[in-house]
Coordinates of N, CA and C in Angstrom, one line a residue:
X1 N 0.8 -1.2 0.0 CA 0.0 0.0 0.0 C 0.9 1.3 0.0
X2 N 0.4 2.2 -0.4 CA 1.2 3.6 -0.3 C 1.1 3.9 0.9
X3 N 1.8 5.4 1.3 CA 1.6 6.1 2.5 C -0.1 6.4 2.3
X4 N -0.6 6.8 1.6 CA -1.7 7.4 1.4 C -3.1 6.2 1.8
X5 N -3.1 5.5 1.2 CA -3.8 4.5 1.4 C -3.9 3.5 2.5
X6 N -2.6 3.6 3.0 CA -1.8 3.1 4.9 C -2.8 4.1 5.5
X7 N -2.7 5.0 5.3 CA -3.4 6.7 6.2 C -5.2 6.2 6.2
X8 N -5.8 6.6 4.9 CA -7.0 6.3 4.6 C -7.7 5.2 5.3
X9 N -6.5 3.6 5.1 CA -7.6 2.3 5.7 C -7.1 2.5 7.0
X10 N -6.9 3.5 8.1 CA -6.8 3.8 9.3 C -5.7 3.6 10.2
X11 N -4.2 3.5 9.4 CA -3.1 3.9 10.8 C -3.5 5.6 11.2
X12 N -3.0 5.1 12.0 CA -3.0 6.5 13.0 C -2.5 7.7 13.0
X13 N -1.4 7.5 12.4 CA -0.3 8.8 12.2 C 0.5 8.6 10.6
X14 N 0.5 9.3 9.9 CA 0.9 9.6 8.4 C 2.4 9.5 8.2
X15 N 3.2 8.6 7.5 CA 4.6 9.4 7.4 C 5.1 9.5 5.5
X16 N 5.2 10.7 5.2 CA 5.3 10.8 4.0 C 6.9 10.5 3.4
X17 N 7.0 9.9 2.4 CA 8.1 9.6 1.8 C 8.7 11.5 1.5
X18 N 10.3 10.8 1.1 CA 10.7 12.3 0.7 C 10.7 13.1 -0.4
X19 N 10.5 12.1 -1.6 CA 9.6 12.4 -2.9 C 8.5 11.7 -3.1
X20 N 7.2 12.4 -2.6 CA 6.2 12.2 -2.5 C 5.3 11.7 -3.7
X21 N 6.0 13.0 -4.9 CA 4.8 13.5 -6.0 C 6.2 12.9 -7.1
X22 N 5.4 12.5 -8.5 CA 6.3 12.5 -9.7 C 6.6 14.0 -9.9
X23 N 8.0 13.8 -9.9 CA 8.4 15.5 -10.1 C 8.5 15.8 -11.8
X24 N 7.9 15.0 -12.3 CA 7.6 15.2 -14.1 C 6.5 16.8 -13.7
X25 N 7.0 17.5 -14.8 CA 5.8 18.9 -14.7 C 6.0 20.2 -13.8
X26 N 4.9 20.6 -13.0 CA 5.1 21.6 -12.1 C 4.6 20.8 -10.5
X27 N 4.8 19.4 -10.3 CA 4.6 18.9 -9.0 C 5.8 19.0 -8.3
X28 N 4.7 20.3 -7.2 CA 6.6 21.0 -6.0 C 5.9 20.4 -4.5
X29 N 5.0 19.7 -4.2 CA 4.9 19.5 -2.7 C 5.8 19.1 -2.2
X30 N 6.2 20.2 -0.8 CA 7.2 19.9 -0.2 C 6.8 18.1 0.8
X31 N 7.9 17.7 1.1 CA 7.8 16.6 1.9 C 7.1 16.9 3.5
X32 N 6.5 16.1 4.1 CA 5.8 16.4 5.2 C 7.6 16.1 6.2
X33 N 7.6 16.3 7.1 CA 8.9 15.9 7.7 C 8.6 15.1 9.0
X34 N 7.1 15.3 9.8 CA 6.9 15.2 11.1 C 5.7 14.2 10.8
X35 N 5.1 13.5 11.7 CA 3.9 12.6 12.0 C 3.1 13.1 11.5
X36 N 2.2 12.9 11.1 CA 1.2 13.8 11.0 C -0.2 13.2 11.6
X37 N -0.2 13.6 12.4 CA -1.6 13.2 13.5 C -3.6 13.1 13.0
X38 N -3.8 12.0 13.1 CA -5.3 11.7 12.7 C -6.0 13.4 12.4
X39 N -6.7 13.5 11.5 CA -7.3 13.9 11.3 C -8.7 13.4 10.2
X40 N -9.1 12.7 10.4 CA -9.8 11.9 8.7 C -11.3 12.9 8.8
X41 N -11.8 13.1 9.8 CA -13.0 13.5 9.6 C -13.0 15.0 8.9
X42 N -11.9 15.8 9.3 CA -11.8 17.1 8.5 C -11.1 16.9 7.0
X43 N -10.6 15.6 6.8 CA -9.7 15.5 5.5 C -10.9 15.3 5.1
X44 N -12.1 14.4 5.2 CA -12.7 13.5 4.8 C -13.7 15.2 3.9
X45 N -14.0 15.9 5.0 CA -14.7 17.3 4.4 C -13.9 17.7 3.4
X46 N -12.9 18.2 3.5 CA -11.9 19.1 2.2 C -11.9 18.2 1.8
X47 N -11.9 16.9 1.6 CA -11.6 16.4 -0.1 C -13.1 16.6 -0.9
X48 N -14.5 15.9 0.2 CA -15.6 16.7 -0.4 C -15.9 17.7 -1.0
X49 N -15.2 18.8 -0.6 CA -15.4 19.7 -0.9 C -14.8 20.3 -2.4
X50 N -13.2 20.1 -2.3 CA -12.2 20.0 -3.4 C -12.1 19.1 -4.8
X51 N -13.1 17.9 -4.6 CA -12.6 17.1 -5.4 C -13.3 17.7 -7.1
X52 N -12.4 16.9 -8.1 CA -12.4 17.8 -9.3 C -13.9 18.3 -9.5
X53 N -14.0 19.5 -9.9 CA -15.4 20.0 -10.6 C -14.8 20.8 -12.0
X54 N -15.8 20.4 -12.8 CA -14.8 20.7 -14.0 C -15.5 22.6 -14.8
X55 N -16.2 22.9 -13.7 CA -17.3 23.8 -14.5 C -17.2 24.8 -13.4
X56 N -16.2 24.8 -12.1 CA -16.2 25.9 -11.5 C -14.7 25.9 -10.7
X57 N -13.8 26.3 -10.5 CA -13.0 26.4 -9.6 C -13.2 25.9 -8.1
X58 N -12.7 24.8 -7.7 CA -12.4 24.9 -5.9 C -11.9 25.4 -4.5
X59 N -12.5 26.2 -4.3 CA -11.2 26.8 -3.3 C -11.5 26.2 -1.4
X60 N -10.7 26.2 -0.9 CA -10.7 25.6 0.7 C -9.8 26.2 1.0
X61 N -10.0 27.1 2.3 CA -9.3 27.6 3.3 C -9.6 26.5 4.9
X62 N -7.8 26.3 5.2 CA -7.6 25.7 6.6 C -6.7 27.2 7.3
X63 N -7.9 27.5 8.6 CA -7.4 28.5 9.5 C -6.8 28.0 10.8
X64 N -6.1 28.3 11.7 CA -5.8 28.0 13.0 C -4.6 28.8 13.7
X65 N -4.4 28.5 14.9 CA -3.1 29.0 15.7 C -2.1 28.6 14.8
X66 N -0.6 29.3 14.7 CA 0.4 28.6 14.6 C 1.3 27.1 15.2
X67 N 1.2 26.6 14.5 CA 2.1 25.3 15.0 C 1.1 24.2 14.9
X68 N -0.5 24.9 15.0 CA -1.5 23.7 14.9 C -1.7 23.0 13.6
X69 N -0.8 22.5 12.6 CA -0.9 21.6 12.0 C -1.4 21.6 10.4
X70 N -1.6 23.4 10.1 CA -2.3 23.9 8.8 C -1.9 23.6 7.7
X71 N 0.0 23.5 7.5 CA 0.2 23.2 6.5 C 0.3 21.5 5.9
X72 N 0.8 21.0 7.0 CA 0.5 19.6 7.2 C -0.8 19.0 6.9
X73 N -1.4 18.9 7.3 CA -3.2 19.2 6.7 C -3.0 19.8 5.3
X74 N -3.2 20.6 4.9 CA -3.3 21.0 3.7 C -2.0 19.7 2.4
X75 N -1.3 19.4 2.8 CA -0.4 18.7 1.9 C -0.9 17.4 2.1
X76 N -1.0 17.0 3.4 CA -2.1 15.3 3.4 C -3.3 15.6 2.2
X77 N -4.2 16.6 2.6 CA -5.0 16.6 1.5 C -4.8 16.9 0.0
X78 N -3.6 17.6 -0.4 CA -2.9 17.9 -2.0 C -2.9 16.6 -2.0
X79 N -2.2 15.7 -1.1 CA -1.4 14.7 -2.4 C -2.6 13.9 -2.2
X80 N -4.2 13.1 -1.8 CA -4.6 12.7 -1.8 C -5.4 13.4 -3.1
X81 N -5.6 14.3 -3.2 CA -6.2 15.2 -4.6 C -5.7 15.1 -5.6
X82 N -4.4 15.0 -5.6 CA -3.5 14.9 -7.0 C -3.5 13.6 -7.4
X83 N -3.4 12.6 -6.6 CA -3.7 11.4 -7.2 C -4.3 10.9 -8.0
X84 N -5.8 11.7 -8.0 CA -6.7 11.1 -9.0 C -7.8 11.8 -9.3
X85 N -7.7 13.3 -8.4 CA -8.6 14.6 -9.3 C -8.3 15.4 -9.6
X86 N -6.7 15.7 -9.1 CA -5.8 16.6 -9.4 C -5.0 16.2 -10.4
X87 N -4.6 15.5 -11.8 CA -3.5 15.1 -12.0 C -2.1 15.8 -12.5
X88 N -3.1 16.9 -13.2 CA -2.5 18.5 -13.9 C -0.9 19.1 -12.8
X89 N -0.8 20.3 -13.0 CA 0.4 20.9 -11.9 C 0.2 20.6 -10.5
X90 N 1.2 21.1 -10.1 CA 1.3 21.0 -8.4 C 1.6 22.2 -7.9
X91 N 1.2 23.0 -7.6 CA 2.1 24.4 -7.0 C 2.1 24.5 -5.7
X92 N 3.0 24.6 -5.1 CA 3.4 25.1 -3.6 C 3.8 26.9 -3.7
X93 N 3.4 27.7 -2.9 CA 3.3 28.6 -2.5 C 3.5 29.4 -1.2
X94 N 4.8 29.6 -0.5 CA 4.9 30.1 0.7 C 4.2 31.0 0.8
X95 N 3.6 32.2 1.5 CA 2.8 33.5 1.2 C 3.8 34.4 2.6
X96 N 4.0 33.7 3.4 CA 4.9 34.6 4.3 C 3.8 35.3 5.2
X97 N 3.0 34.6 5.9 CA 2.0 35.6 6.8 C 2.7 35.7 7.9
X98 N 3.6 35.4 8.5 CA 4.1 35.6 10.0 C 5.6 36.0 9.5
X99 N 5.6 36.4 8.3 CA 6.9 38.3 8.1 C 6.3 39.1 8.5
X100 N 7.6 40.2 8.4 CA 6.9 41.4 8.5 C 6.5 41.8 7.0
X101 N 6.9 41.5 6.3 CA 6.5 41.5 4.7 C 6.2 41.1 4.1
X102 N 5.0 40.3 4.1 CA 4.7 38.9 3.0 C 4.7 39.3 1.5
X103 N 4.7 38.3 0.8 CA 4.5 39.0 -0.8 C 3.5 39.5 -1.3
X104 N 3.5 40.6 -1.9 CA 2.2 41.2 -2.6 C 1.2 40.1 -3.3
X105 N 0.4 40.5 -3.9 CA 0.0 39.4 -5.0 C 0.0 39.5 -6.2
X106 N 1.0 40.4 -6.3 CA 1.7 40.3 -8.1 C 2.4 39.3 -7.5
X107 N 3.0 39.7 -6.4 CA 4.3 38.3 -5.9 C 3.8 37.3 -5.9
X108 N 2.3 36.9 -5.7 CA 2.1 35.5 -5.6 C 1.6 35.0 -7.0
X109 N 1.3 36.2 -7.6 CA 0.9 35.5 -9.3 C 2.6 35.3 -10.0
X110 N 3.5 36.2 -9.5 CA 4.8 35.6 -10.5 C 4.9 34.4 -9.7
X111 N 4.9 33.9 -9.0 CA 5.8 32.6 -8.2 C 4.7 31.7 -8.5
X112 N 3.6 31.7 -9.0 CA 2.8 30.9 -9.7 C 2.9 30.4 -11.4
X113 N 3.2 32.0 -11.8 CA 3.7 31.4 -12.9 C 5.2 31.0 -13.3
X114 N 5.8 31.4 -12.5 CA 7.2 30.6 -12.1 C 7.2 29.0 -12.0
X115 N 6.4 28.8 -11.1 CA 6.2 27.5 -11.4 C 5.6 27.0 -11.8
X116 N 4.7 26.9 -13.1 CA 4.6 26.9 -14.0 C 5.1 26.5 -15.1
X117 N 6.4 27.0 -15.1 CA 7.3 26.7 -16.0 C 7.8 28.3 -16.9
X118 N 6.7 29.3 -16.6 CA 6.7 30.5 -17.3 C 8.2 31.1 -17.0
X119 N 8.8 31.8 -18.2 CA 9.4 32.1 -18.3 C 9.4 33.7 -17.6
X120 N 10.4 33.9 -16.6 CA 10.3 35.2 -15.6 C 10.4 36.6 -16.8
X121 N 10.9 36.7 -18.0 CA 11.5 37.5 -18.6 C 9.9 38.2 -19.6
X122 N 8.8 36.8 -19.3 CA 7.8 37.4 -20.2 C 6.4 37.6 -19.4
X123 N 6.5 37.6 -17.7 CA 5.9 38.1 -16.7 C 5.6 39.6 -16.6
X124 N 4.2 39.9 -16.7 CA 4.2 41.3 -16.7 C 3.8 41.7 -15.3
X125 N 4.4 43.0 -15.3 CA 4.5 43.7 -14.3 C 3.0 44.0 -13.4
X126 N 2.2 44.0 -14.2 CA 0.6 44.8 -13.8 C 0.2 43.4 -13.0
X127 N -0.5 43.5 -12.1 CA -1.5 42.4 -11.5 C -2.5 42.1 -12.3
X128 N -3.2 42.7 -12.9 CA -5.0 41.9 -13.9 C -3.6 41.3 -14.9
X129 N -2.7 41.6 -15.9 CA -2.4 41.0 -16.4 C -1.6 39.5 -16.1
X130 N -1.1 40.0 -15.1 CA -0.5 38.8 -13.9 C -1.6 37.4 -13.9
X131 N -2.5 37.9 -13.6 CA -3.9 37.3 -12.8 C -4.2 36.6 -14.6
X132 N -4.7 37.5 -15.7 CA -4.9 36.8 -16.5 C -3.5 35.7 -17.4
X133 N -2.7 36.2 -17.4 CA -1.5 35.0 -17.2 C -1.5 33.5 -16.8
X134 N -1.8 33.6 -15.4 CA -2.0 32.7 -14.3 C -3.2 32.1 -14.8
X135 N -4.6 32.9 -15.0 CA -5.9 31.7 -15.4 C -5.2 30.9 -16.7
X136 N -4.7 31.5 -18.0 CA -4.5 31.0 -19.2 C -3.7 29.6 -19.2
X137 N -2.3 30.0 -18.4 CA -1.7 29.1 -17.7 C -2.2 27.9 -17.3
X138 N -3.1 27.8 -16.6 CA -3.9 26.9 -15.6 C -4.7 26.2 -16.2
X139 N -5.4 26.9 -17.7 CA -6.9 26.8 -18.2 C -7.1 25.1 -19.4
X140 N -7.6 24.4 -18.4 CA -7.8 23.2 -18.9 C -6.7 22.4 -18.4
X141 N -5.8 22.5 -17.0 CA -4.7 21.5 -16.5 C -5.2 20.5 -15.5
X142 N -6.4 21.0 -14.9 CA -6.7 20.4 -13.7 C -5.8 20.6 -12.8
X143 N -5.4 21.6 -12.4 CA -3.8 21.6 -11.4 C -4.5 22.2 -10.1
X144 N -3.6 21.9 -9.0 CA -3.7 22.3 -7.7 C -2.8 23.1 -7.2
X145 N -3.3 23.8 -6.6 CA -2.7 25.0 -5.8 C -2.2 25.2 -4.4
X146 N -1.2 25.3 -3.9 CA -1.2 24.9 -2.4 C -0.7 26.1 -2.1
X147 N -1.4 27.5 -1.2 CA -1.0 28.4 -0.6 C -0.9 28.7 0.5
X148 N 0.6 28.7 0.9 CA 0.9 28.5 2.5 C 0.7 29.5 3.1
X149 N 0.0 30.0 4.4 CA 0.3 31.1 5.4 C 0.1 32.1 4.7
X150 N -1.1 32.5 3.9 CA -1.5 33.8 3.6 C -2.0 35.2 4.7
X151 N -1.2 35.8 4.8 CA -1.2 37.3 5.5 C -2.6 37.5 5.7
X152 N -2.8 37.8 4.0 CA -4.2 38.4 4.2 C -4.6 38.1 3.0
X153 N -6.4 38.3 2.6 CA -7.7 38.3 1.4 C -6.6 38.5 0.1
X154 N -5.6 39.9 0.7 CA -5.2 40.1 -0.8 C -4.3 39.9 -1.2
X155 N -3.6 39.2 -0.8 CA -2.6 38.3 -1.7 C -3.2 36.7 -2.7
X156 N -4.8 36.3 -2.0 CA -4.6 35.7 -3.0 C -6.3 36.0 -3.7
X157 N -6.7 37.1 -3.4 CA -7.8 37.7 -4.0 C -7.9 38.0 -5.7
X158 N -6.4 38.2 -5.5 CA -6.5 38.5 -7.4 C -6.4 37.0 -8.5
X159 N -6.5 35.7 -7.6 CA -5.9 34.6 -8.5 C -7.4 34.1 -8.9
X160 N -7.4 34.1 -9.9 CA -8.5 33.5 -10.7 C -8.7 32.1 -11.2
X161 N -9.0 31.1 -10.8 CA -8.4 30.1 -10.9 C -10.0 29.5 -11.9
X162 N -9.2 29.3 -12.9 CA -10.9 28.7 -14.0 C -10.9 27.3 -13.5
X163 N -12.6 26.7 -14.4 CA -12.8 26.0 -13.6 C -12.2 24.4 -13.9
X164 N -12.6 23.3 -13.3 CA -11.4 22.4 -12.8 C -10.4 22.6 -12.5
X165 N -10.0 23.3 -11.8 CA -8.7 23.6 -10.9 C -9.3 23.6 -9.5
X166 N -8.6 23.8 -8.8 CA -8.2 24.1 -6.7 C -7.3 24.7 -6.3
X167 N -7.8 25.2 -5.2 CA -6.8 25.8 -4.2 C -7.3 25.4 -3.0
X168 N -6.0 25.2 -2.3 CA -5.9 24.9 -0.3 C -5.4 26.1 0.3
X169 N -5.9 27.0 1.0 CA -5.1 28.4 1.6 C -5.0 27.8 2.7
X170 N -3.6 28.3 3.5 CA -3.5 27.9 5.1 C -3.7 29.8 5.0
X171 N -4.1 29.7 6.5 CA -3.9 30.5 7.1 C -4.6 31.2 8.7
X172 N -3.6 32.3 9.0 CA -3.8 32.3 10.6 C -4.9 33.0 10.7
X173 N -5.0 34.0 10.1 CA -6.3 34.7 9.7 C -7.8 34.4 9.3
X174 N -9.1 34.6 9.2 CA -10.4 34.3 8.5 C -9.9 34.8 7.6
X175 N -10.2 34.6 5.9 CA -10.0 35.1 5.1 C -11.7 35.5 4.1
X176 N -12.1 36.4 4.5 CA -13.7 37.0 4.1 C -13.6 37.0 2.7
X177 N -12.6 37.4 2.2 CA -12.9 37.7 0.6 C -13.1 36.4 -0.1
X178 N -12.3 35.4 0.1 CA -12.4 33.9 -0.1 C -14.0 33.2 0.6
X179 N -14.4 33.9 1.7 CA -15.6 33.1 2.3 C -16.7 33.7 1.2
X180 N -16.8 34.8 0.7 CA -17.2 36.0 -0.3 C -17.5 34.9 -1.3
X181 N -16.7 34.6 -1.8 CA -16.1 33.9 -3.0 C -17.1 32.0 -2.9
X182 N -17.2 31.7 -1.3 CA -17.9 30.8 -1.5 C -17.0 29.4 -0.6
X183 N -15.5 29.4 -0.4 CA -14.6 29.0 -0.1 C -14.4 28.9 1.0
X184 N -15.4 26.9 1.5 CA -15.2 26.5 3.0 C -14.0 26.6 4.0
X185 N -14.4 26.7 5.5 CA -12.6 27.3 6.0 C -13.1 26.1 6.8
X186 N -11.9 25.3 7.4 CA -11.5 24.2 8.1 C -10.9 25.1 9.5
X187 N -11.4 25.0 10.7 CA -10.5 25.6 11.4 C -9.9 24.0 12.4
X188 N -8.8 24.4 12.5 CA -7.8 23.0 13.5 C -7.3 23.8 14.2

């Protein structure tokens, strides 16, 4: 059995290999490093929630304290997504909410199309163009999105994600513009 499937038919604690994902493409999920402690009834929701829809974008926000287990959670549920509703890109996204600076969200649309594969030299500078970039990019991949530790609404307010695609936001904050948007929050 895989890690994943070990997890699912009910061990108790998760341990992920160190290359998780086929790194063919844009699959960047970082490795989990630590246990990762039962949670199935909240996975069991976000995958509900996330699994492929081909006719609207998915988005899920996990909110909580620091250290309580957001980003971990969020990557148990990528790689259980990518297996077989996600098969398209993989994006990992730090957002930096506990800097004093996190990145703009031009910054989070170049580091998306960065990984991507897009070429940094033909990234435009404006955000709507950024944002339209990023949907074209994306448009018909089925890809998933994984955005760590968003600050705030507007770092990832301008990503437009068409439909069959997802996104997982961690973050320490409620994020309204996303609940706006329609986009269940998991608090742990």
């Amino acid at each position: 059995l895989t890690f994943l499937q070990t997890y699912v038919a009910g061990a108790g604690q998760l341990a992920v290999p160190a290359t998780p994902l086929d790194r063919s493409g844009a699959s960047e999920l970082p490795a989990l490093l630590h246990p990762f402690i039962d949670r199935r009834g909240r996975i069991a929701r976000a995958l509900g929630w996330l699994r492929h829809r081909r006719e609207r974008a998915a988005w899920t926000v996990v909110t909580g304290l620091p250290g309580g287990g957001k980003t971990a959670f969020a990557l148990v549920v990528a790689y259980l997504l990518h297996q077989r509703d996600y098969p398209g890109p993989v994006v990992f996204v730090r957002l930096g909410g506990d800097t004093e600076h996190p990145p703009s969200s031009a910054d989070v649309l170049g580091a998306i199309l960065v990984a991507l594969g897009h070429p940094r030299h033909e990234i435009d500078s404006a955000v709507d163009r950024r944002r339209t970039q990023v949907t074209g990019a994306l448009h018909g991949r089925r890809a998933l999105l994984v955005l760590d530790d968003a600050a705030s609404d507007q770092q990832v307010a301008s990503i437009d994600l068409p439909g069959g695609c997802a996104a997982i936001v961690t973050s320490r904050r409620e994020l309204s513009a996303l609940q706006d948007r329609g986009a269940p929050h998991i608090w742990l």
